PDB file of C-alpha atoms in Angstrom:
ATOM      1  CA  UNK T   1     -43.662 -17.685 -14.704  1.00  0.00           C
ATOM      2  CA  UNK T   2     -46.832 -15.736 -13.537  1.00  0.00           C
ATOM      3  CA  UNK T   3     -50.098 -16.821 -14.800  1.00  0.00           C
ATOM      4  CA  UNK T   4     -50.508 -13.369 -16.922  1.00  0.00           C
ATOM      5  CA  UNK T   5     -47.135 -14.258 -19.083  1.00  0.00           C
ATOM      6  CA  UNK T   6     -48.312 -18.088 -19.431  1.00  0.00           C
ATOM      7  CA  UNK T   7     -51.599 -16.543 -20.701  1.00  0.00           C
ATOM      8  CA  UNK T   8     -50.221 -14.401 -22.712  1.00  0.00           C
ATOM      9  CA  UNK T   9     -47.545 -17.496 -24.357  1.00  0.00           C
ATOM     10  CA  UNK T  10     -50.668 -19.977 -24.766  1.00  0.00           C
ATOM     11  CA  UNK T  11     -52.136 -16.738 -27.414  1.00  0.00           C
ATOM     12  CA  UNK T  12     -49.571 -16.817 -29.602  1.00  0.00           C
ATOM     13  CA  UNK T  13     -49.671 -20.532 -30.179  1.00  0.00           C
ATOM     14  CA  UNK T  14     -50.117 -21.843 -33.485  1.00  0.00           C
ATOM     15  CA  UNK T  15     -49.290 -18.508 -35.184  1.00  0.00           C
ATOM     16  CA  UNK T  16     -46.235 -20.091 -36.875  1.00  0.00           C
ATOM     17  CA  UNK T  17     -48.783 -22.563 -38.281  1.00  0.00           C
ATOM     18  CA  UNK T  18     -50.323 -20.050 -40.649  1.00  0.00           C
ATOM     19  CA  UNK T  19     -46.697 -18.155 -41.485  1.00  0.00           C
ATOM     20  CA  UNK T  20     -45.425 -21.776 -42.502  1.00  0.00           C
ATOM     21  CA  UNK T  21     -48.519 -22.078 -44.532  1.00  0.00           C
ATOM     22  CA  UNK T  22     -47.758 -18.959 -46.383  1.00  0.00           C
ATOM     23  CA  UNK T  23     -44.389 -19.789 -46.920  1.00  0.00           C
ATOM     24  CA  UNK T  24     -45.403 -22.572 -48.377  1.00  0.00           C
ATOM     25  CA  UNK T  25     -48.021 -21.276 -50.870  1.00  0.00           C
ATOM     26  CA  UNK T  26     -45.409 -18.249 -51.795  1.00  0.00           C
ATOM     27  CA  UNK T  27     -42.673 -20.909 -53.058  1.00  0.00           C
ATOM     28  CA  UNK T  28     -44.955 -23.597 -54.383  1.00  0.00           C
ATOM     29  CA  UNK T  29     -46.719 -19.896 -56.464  1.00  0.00           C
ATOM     30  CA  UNK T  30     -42.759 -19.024 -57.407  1.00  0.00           C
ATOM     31  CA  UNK T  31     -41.839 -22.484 -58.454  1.00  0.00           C
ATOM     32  CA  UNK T  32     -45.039 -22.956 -60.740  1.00  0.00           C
ATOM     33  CA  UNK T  33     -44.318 -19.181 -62.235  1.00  0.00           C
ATOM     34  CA  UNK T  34     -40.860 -19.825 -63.173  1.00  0.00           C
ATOM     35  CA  UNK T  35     -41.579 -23.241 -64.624  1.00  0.00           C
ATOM     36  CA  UNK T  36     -44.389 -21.060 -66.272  1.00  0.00           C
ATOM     37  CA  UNK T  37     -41.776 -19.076 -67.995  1.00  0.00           C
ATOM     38  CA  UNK T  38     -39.409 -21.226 -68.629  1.00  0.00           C
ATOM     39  CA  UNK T  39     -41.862 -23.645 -70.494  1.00  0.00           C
ATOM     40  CA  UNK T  40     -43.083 -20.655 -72.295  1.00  0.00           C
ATOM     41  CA  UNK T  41     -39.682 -19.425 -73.426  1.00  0.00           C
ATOM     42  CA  UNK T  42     -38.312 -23.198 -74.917  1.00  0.00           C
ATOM     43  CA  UNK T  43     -41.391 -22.909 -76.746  1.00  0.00           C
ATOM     44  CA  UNK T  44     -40.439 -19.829 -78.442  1.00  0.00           C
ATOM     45  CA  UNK T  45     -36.953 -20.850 -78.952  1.00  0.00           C
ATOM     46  CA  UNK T  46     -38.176 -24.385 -80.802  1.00  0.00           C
ATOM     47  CA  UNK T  47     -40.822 -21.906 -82.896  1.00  0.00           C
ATOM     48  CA  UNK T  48     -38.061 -19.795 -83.764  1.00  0.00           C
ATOM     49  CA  UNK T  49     -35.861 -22.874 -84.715  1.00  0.00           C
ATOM     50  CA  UNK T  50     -38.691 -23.899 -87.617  1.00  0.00           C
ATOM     51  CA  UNK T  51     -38.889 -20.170 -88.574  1.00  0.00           C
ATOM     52  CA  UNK T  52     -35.240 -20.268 -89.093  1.00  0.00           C
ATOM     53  CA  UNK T  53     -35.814 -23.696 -90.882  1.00  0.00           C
ATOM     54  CA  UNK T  54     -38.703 -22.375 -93.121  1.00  0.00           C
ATOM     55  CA  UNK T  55     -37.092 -18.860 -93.731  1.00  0.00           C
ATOM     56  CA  UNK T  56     -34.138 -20.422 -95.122  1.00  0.00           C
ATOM     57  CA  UNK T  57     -35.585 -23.227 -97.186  1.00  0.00           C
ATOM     58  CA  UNK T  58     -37.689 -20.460 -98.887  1.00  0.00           C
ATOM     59  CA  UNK T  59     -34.650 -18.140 -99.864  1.00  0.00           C
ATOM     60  CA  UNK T  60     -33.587 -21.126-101.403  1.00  0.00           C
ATOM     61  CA  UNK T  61     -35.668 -21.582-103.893  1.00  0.00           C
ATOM     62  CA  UNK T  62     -35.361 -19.943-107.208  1.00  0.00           C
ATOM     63  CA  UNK T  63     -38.361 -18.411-108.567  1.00  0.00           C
ATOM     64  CA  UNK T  64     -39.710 -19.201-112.337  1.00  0.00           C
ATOM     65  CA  UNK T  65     -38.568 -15.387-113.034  1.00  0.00           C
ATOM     66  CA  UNK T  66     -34.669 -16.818-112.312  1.00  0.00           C
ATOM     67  CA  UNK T  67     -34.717 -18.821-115.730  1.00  0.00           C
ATOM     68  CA  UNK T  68     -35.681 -15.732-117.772  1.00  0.00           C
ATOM     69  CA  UNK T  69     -34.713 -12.876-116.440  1.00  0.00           C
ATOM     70  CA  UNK T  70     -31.366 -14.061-114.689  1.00  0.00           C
ATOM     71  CA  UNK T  71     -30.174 -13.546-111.082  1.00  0.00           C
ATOM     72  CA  UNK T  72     -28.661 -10.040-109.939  1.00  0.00           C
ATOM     73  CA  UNK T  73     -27.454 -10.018-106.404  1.00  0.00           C
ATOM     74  CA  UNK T  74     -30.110 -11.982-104.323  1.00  0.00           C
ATOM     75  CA  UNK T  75     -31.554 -15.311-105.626  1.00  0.00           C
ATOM     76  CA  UNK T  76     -35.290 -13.940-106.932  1.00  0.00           C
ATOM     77  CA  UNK T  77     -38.651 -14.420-104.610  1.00  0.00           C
ATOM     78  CA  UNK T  78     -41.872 -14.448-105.094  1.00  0.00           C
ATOM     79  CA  UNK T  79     -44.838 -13.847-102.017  1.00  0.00           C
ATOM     80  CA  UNK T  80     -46.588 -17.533-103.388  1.00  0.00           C
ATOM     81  CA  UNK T  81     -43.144 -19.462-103.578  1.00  0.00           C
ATOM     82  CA  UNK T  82     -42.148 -17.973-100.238  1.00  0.00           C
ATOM     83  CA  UNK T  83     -45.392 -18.756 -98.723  1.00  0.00           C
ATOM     84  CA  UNK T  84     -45.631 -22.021-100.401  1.00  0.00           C
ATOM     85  CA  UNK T  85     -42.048 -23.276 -99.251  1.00  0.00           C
ATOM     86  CA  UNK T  86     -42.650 -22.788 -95.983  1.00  0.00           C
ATOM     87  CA  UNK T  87     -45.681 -24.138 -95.394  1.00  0.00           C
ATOM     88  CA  UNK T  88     -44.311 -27.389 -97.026  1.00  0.00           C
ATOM     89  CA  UNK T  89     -41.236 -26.701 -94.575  1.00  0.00           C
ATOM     90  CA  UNK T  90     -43.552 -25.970 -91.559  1.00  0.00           C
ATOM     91  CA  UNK T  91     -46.166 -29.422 -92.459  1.00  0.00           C
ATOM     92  CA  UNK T  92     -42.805 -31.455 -93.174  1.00  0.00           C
ATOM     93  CA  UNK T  93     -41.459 -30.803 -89.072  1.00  0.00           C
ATOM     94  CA  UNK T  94     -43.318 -32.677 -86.152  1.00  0.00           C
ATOM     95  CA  UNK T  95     -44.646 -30.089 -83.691  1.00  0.00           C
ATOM     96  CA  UNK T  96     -42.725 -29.577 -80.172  1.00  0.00           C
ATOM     97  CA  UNK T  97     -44.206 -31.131 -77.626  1.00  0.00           C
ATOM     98  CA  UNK T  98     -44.856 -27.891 -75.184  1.00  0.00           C
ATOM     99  CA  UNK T  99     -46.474 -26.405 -78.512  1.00  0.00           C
ATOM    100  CA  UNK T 100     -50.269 -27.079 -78.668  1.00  0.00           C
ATOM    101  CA  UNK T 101     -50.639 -25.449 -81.983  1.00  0.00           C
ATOM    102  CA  UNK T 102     -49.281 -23.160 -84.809  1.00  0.00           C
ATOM    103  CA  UNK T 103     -49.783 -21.711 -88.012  1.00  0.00           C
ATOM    104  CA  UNK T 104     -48.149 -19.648 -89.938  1.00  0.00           C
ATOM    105  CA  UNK T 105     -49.380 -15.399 -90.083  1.00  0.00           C
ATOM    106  CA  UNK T 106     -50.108 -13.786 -93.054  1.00  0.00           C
ATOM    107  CA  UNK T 107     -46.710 -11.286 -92.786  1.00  0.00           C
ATOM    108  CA  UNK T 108     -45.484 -14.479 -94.185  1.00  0.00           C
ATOM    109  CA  UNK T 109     -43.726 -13.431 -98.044  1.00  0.00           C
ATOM    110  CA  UNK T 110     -41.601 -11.769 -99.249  1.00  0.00           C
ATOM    111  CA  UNK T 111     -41.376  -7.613 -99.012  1.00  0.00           C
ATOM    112  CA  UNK T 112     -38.711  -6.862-101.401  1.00  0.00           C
ATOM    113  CA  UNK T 113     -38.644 -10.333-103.586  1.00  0.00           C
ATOM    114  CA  UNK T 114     -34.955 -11.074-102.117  1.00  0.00           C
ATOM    115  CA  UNK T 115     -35.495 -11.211 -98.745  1.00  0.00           C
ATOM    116  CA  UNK T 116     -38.028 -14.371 -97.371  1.00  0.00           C
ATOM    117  CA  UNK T 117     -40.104 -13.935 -93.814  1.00  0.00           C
ATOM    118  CA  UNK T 118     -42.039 -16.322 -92.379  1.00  0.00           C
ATOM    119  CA  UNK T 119     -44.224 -15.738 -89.752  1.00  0.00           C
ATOM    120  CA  UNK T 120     -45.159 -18.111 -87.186  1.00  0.00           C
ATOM    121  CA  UNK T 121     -47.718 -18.204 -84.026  1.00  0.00           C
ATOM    122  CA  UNK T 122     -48.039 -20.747 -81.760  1.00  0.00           C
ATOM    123  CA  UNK T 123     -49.686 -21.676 -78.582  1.00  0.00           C
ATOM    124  CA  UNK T 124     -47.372 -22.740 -75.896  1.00  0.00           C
ATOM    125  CA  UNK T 125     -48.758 -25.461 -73.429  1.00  0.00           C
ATOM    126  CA  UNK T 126     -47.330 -24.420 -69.529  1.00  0.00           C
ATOM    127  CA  UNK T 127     -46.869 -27.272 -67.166  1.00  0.00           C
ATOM    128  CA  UNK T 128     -48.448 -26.449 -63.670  1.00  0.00           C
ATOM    129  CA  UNK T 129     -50.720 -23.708 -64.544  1.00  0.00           C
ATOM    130  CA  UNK T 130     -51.339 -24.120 -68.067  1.00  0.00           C
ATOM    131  CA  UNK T 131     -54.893 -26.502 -67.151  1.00  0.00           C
ATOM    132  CA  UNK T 132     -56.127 -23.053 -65.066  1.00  0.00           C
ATOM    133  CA  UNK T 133     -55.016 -20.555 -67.599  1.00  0.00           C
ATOM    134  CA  UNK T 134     -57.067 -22.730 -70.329  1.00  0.00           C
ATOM    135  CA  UNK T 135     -59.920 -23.012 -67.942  1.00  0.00           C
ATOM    136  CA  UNK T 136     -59.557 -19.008 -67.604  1.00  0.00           C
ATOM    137  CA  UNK T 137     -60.013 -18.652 -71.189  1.00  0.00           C
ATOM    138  CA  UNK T 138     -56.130 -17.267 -70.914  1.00  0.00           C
ATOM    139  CA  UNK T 139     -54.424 -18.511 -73.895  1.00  0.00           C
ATOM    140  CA  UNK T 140     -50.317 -18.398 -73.936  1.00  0.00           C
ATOM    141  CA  UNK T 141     -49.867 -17.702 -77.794  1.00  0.00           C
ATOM    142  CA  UNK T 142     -46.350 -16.607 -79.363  1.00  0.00           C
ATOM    143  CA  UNK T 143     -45.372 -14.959 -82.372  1.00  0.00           C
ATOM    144  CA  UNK T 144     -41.911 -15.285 -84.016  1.00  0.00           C
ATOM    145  CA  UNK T 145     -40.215 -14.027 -87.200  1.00  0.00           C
ATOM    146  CA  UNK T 146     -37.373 -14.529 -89.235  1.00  0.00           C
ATOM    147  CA  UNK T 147     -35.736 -14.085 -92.191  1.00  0.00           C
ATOM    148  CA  UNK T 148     -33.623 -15.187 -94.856  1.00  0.00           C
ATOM    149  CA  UNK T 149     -31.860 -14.163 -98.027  1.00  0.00           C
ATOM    150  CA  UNK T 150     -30.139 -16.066-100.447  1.00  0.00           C
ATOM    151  CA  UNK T 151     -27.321 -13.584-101.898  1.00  0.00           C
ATOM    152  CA  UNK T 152     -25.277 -14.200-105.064  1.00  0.00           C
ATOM    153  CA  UNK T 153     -21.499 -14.232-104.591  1.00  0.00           C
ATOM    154  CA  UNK T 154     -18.513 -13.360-107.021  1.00  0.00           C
TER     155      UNK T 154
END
């Protein structure tokens, strides 16, 4: 080997060092991403599960009207009964762990007096990243909604 190729091999030493190193910090950024989303996502599923939860227990529930008036083809709502319900509903289920915090929005009611929405935000806590996204002032928050109606059959 002549001393100009032996030069040239003792240059490039050590350069796989630093392409390891990326490698490294590229999977360790793509495993902490996806367990990112994936964290984020259950939380939205289990929000969505009390939504469901609190939707339905406030379709349930006759309104004072009911007893008067009578039923037609949807149990009667009101927006305070609706609203009511499910914040009984809501207080009455222990919190997910990977949720920090929630509350329920203000869509929460009823728009036609059938049909009860709830409303529900939350702040999802992410495993890996969540301490620097907090420390960011980057908060993870998610919104769900569902609804529920309580029809009258033959």
């Amino acid at each position: 080997m002549s001393p100009a190729t032996r030069e040239a091999l003792r240059d490039e030493r050590g350069t796989i060092t630093l392409y390891l190193l990326g490698l490294v910090v590229l999977a360790v950024t793509l495993v902490a991403g996806v367990t990112a989303v994936t964290a984020a996502h259950l939380a939205r599923i289990r929000l969505l599960d009390v939504a469901d939860g609190a939707a339905l227990a406030a379709a349930g529930g006759l309104d004072d009207s009911a007893y008067t008036a009578g039923v037609g083809e949807a149990v009667p709502l009101s927006e305070e009964a609706v609203a009511r319900r499910a914040a009984d509903y809501v207080a009455g289920h222990e919190r997910p762990a990977n949720v920090l915090g929630w509350q329920l929005g203000p869509g929460t009611g009823t728009p036609d007096g059938h049909t009860a929405v709830v409303d529900l935000t939350g702040e999802a806590r992410l495993p890996l990243v969540g301490g620097l996204l907090r420390d960011l002032g980057v908060r993870v928050s998610i919104h769900v909604t569902s609804r529920a109606r309580a029809d009258v059959g033959p």
